[in-house]
Short mmCIF file of C-alpha atoms in Angstrom, two decimals:
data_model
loop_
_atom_site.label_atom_id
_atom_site.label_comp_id
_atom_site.label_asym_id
_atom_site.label_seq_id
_atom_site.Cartn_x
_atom_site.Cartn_y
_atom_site.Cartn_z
CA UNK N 30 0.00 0.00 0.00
CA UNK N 31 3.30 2.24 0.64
CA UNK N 32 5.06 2.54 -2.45
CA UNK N 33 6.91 5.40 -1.64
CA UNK N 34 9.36 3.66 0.77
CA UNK N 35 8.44 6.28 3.17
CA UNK N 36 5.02 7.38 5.95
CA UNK N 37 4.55 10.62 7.03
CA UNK N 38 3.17 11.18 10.92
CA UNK N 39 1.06 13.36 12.39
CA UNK N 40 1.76 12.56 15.60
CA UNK N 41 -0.45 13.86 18.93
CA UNK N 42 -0.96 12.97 21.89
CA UNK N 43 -0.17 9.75 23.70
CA UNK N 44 1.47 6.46 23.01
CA UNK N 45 0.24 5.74 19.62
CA UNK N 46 2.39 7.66 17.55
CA UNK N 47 5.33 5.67 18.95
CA UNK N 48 4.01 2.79 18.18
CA UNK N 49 2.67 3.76 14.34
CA UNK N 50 6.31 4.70 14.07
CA UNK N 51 8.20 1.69 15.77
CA UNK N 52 5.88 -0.48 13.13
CA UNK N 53 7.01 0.88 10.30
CA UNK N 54 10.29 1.18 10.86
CA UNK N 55 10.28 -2.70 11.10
CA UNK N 56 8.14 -2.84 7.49
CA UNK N 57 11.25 -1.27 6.22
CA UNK N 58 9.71 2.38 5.87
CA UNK N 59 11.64 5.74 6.72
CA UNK N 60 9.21 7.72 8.90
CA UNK N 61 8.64 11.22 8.96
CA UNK N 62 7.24 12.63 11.82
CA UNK N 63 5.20 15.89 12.64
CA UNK N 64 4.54 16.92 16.29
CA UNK N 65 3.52 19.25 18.38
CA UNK N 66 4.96 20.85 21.29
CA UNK N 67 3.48 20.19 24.86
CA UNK N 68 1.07 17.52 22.93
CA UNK N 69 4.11 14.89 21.28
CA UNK N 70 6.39 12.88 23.55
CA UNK N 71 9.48 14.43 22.55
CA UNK N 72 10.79 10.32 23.01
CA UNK N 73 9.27 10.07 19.77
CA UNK N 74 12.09 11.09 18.13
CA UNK N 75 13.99 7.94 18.91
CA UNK N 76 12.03 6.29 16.77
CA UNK N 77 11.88 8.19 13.44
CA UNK N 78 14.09 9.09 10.63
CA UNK N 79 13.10 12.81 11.07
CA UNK N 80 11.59 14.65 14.04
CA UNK N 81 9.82 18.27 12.82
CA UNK N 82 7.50 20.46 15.33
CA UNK N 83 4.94 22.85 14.74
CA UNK N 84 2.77 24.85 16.80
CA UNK N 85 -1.31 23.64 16.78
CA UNK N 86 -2.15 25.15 13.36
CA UNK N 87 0.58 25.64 11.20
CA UNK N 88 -1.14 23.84 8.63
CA UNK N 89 1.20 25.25 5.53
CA UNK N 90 4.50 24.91 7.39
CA UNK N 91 3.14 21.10 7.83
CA UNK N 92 2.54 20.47 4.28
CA UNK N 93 5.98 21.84 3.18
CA UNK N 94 7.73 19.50 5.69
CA UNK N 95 6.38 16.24 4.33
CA UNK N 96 6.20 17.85 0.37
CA UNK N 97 10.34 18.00 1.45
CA UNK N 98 10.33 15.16 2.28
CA UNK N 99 8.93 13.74 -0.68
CA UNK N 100 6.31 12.28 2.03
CA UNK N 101 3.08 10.97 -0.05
CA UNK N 102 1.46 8.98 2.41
CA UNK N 103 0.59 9.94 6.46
CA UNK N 104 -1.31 8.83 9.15
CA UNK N 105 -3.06 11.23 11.84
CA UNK N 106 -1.60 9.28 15.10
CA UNK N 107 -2.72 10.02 18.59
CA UNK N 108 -5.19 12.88 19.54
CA UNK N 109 -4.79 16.42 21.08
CA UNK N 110 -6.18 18.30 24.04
CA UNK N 111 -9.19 19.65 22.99
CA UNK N 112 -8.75 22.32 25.18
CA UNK N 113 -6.10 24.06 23.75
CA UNK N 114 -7.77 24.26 20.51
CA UNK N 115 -9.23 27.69 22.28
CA UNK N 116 -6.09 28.91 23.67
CA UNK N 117 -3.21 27.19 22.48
CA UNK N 118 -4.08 27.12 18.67
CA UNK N 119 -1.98 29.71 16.49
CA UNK N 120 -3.63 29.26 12.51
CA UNK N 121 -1.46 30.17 9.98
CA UNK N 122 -3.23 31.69 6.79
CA UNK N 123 -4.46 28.05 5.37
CA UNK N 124 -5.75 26.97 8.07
CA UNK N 125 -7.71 30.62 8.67
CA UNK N 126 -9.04 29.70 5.23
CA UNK N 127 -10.12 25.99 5.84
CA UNK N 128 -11.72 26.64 9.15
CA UNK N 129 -13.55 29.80 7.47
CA UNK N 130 -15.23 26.93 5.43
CA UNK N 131 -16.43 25.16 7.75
CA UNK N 132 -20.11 25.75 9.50
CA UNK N 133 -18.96 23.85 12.56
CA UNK N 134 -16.33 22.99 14.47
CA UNK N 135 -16.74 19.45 15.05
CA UNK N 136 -14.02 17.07 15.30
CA UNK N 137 -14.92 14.78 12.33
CA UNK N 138 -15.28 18.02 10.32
CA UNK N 139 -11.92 19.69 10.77
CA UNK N 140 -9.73 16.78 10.52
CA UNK N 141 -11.68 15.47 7.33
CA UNK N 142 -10.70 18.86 5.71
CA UNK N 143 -7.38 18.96 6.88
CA UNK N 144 -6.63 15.58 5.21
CA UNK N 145 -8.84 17.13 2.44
CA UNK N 146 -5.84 19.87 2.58
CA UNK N 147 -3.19 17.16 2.52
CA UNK N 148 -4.34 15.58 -0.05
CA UNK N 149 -4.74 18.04 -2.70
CA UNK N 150 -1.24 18.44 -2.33
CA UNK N 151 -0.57 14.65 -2.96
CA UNK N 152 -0.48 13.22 0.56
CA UNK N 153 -3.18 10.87 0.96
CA UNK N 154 -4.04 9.97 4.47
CA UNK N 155 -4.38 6.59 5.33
CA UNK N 156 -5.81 4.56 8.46
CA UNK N 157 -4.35 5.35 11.55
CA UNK N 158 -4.63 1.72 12.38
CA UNK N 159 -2.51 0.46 9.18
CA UNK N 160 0.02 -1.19 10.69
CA UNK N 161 -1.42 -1.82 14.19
CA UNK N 162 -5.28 -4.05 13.52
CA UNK N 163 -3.78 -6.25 16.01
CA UNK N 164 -4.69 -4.04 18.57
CA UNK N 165 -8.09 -3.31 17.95
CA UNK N 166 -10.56 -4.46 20.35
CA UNK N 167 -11.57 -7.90 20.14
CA UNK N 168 -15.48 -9.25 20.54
CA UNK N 169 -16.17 -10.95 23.39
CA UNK N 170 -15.78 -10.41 27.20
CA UNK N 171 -12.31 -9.97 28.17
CA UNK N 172 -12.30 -10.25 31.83
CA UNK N 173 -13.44 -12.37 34.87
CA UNK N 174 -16.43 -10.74 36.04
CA UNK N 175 -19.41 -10.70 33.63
CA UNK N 176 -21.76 -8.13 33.42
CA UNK N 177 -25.24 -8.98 35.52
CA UNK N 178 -28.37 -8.73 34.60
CA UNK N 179 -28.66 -4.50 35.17
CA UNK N 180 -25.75 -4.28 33.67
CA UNK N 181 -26.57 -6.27 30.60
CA UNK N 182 -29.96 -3.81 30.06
CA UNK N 183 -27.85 -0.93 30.48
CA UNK N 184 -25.77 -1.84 28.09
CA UNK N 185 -28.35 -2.70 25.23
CA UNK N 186 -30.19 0.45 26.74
CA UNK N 187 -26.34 2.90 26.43
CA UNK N 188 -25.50 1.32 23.30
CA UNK N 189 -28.47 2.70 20.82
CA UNK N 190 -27.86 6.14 22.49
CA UNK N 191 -24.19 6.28 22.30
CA UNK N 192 -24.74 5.45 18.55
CA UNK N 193 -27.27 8.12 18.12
CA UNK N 194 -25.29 10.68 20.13
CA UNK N 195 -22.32 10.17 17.57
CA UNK N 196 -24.72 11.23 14.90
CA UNK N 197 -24.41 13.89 15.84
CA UNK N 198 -20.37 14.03 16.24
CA UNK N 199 -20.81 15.14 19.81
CA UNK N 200 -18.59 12.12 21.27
CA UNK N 201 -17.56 9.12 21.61
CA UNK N 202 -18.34 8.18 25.29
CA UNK N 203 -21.23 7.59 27.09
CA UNK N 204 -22.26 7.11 30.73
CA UNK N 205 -25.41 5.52 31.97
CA UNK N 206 -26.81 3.54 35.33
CA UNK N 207 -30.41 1.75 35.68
CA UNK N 208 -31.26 3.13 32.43
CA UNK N 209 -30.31 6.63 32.94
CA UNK N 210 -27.31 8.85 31.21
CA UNK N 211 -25.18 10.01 33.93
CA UNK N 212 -22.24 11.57 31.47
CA UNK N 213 -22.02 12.46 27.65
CA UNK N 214 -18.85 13.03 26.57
CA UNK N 215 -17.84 16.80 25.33
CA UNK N 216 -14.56 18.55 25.01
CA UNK N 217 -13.51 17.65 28.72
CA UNK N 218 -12.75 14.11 27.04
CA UNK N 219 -13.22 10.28 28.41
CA UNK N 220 -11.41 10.34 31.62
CA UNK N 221 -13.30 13.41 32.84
CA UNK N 222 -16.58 11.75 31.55
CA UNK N 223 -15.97 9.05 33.47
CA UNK N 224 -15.75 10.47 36.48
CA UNK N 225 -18.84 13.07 35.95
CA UNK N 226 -20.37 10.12 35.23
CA UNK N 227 -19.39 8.01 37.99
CA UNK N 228 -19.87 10.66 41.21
CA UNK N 229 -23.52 10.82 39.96
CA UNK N 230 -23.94 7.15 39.51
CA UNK N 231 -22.74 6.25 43.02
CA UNK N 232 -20.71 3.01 42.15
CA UNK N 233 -21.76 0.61 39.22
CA UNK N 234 -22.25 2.48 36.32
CA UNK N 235 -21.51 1.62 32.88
CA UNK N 236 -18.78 3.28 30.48
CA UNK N 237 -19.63 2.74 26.60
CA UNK N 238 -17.04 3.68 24.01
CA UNK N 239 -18.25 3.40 20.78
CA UNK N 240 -17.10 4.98 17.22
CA UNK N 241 -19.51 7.76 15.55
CA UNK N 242 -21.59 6.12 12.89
CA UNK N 243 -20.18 8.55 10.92
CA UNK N 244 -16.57 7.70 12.28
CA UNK N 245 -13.68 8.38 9.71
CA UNK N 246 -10.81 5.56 10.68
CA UNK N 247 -8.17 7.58 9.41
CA UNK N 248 -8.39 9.14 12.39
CA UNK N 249 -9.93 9.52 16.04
CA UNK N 250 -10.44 6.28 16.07
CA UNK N 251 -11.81 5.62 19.90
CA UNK N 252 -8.98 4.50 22.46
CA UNK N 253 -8.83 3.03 25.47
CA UNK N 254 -6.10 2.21 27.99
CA UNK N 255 -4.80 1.16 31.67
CA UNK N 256 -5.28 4.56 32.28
CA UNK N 257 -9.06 4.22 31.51
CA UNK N 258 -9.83 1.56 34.04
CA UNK N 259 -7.63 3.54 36.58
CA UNK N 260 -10.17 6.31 35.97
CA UNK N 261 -12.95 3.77 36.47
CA UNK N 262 -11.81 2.41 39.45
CA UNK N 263 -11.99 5.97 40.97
CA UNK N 264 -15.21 6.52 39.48
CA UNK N 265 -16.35 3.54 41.05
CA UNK N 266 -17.52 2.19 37.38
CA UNK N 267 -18.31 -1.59 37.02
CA UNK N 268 -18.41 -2.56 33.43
CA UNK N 269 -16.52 -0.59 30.23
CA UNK N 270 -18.02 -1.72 26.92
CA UNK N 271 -16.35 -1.28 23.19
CA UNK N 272 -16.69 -1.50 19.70
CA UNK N 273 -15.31 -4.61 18.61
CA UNK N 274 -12.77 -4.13 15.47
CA UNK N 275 -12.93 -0.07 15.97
CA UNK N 276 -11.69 0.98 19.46
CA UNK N 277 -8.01 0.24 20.19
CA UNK N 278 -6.69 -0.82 23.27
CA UNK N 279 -3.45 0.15 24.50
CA UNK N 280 -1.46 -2.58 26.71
CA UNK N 281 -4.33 -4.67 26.74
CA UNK N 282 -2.79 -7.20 29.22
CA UNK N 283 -2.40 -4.51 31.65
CA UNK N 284 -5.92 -2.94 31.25
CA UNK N 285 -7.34 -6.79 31.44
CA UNK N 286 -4.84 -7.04 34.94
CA UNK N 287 -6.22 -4.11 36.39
CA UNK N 288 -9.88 -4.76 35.75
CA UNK N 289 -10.02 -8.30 37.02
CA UNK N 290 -8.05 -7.08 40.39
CA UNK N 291 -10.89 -4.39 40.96
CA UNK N 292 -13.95 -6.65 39.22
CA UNK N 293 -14.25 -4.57 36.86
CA UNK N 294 -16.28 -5.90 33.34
CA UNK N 295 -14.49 -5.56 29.87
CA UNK N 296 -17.24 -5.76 27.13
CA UNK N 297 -16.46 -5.84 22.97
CA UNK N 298 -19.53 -5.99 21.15
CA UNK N 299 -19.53 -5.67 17.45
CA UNK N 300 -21.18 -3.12 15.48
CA UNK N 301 -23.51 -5.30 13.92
CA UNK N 302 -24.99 -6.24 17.15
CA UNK N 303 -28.78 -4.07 15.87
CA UNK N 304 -28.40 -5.55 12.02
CA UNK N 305 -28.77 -9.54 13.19
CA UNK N 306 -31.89 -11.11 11.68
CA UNK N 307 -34.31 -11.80 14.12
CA UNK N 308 -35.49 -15.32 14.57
CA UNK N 309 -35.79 -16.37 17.52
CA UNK N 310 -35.64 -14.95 20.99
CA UNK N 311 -33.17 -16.50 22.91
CA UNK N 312 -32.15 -16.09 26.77
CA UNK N 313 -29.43 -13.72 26.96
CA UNK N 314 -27.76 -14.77 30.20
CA UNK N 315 -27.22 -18.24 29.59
CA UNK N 316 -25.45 -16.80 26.01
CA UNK N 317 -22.98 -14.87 28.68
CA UNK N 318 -22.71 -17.54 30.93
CA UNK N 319 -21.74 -19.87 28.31
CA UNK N 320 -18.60 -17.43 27.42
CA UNK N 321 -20.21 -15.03 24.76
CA UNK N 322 -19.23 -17.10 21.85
CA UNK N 323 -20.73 -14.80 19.26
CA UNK N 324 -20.46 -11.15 21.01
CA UNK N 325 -22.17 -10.26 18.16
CA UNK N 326 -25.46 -12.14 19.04
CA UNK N 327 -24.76 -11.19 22.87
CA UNK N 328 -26.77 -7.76 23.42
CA UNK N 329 -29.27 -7.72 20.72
CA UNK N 330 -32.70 -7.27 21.88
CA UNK N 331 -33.23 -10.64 19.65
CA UNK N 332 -30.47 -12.76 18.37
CA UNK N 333 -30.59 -15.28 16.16
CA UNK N 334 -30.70 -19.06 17.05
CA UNK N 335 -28.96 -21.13 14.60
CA UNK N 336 -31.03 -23.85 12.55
CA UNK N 337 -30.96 -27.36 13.07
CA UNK N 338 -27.91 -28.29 10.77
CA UNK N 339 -25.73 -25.57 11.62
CA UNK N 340 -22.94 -26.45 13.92
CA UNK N 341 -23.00 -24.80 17.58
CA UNK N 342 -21.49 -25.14 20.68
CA UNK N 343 -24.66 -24.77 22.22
CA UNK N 344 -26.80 -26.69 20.13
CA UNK N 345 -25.20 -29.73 21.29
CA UNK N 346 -26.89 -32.94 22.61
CA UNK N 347 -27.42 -33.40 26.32
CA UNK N 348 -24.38 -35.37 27.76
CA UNK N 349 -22.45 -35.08 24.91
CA UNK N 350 -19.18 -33.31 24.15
CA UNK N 351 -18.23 -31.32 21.18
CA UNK N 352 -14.44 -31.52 20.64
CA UNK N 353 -12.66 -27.82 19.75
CA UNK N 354 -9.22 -26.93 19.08
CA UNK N 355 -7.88 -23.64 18.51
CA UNK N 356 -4.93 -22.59 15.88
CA UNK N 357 -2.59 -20.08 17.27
CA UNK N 358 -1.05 -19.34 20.46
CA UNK N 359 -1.21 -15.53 20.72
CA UNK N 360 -3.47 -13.04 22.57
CA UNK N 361 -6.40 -14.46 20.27
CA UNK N 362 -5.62 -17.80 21.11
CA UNK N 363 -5.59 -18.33 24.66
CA UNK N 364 -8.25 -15.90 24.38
CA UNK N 365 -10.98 -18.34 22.73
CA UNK N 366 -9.07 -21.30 24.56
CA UNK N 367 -10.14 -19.52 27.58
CA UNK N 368 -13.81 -19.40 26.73
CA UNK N 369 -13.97 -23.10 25.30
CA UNK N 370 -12.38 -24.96 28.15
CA UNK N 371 -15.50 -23.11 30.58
CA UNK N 372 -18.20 -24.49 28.49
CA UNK N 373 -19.79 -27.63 29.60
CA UNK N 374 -20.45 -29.60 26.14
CA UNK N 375 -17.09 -27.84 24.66
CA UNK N 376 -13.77 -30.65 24.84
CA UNK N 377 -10.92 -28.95 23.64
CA UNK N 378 -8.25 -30.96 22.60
CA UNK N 379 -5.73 -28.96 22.29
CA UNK N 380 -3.97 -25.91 20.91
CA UNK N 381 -2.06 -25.69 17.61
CA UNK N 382 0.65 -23.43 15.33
CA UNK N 383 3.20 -23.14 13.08
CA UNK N 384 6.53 -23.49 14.80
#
């Protein structure tokens, strides 16, 4: 997909853009990197070819570094205090004009121009995520603790509003208890949602990250990390729920650690969960005791119950065993090995990969 030889960075906030870089660099690419002061880890320059800076707005001075560089492809990586977009932001004369085009300032809006911008100069933007799907939320329930049954209905009931509230490109996170919204995220951010959220709530609520419906993956793609669950633990939140395949988790071992130590829920639930056919009703705690096979099917006011002929873990015959194995010994696969050695009629018999 690179041809060039060479990725240009955007690089914000956080420990993303370190790790966009670090993966590249082993593809064989030479990375160029744009940050910004008080927003970039200056560490980032240990892992790039070239380091530039420019202040929050420099939009031209940005486009002339990578058009240098001979840079034809970028990634946005890693976000930036929303905040300072009303204090610290100094536009230079293109970015006056783009903004002056714009009838709102929403997130998805600016940062769709700006790559827009970039790429009418030749430097198409391409998924922040390109070399880093691996770690992008998986479906399925990560953790020890299960959600309950309130917690289930809060989640079906959170879910359909965070989707409709990222209609409207307000934000990405959502709060809610016993069927209530405690928190909707604005441009405090998630942390600070969480805990609105959570001194309302009292202990227990229920922290859904979702992506807009709208949601451009070339950037702000939602992200969560150890840091969120500390957050939750002082919020005194009980389950955090995600979009399967579109919210990335940073040091997801640690974040899984920390949850099951404080009993905290991790939820993935794919975006497809309101699109299933409906067939059947089918009793949605036994599907969670049984280890959420198909998070998918999980939290769907109806799911659909397989037909007679199609293979199923659950469909099995009473007293009998159906034998499993998994291929592949990564996160993935001790991940589903997990889940099939805890269901009754599931034998697995054994674990397999390439050595």
């Amino acid at each position: 997909m690179i041809s060039s030889g060479k990725i240009g960075i955007i690089a914000g906030n956080g420990q993303f853009p370190i790790l966009v870089a670090r993966s590249a660099r082993k593809m064989g690419l030479k990375v160029i990197a744009v940050g910004f002061p008080d927003e970039t880890r200056e560490e980032l320059s240990q892992f790039v070819d070239e380091m530039h800076w420019v202040k929050l707005g420099q939009l031209n001075k940005l486009i002339k570094i990578f058009k240098k560089a001979r840079v034809t492809d970028a990634v946005m990586a890693g976000g930036v205090t929303k905040t300072k977009l009303f204090s610290k932001i100094r536009p230079d004369w293109r970015a006056i004009r783009l903004l002056s085009k714009l009838d709102a300032n929403r997130d998805d809006a600016i940062l769709r121009a700006v790559a827009a911008e970039l790429e009418s100069e030749g430097i198409k933007i391409q998924p922040s995520t390109l070399f880093l799907e691996s770690i992008l939320a998986s479906p399925g329930i990560m953790t020890r603790r299960k959600p309950n049954k309130r917690e289930r209905a809060d989640i079906e009931y959170g879910w359909k509003l965070s989707k409709e509230v990222g209609k409207l490109d307000i934000g990405q996170c959502l709060v809610v208890k016993e069927k209530a919204v405690l928190a909707v995220e604005g441009i405090d951010g998630t942390d600070a949602t969480i805990l609105r959220g959570g001194k309302l709530g009292k202990g227990g609520a229920i922290v859904i990250k979702t992506s807009k419906p709208i949601q451009d993956l070339r950037f702000d793609v939602p992200a969560v990390g150890p840091n969120t669950i500390q957050t939750m633990i002082e919020a005194g939140a009980s389950v955090l729920v995600l979009e399967a395949g579109k919210t990335i988790m940073f040091d997801r071992e640690e974040m899984i650690r920390l949850a099951n130590k404080n009993k905290i829920s991790i939820v993935a639930i794919s975006k497809d969960v309101e699109k299933e056919p409906v067939k059947k009703k089918t009793d949605k705690g036994k599907l969670i005791q049984e280890g959420l096979v198909d998070a998918t099917t999980t939290f769907a006011s109806e799911v659909t119950t397989p037909e007679p002929d199609t293979p199923s873990i659950s469909a099995a015959a009473p007293g009998k065993k159906i034998k499993v194995a998994v291929i592949g010994v990564g996160y993935l696969g001790k991940y589903h090995a997990e889940k099939y050695s805890r269901i009754e009629n599931a034998d697995l018999i054994g674990v397999i990969d390439i050595v």
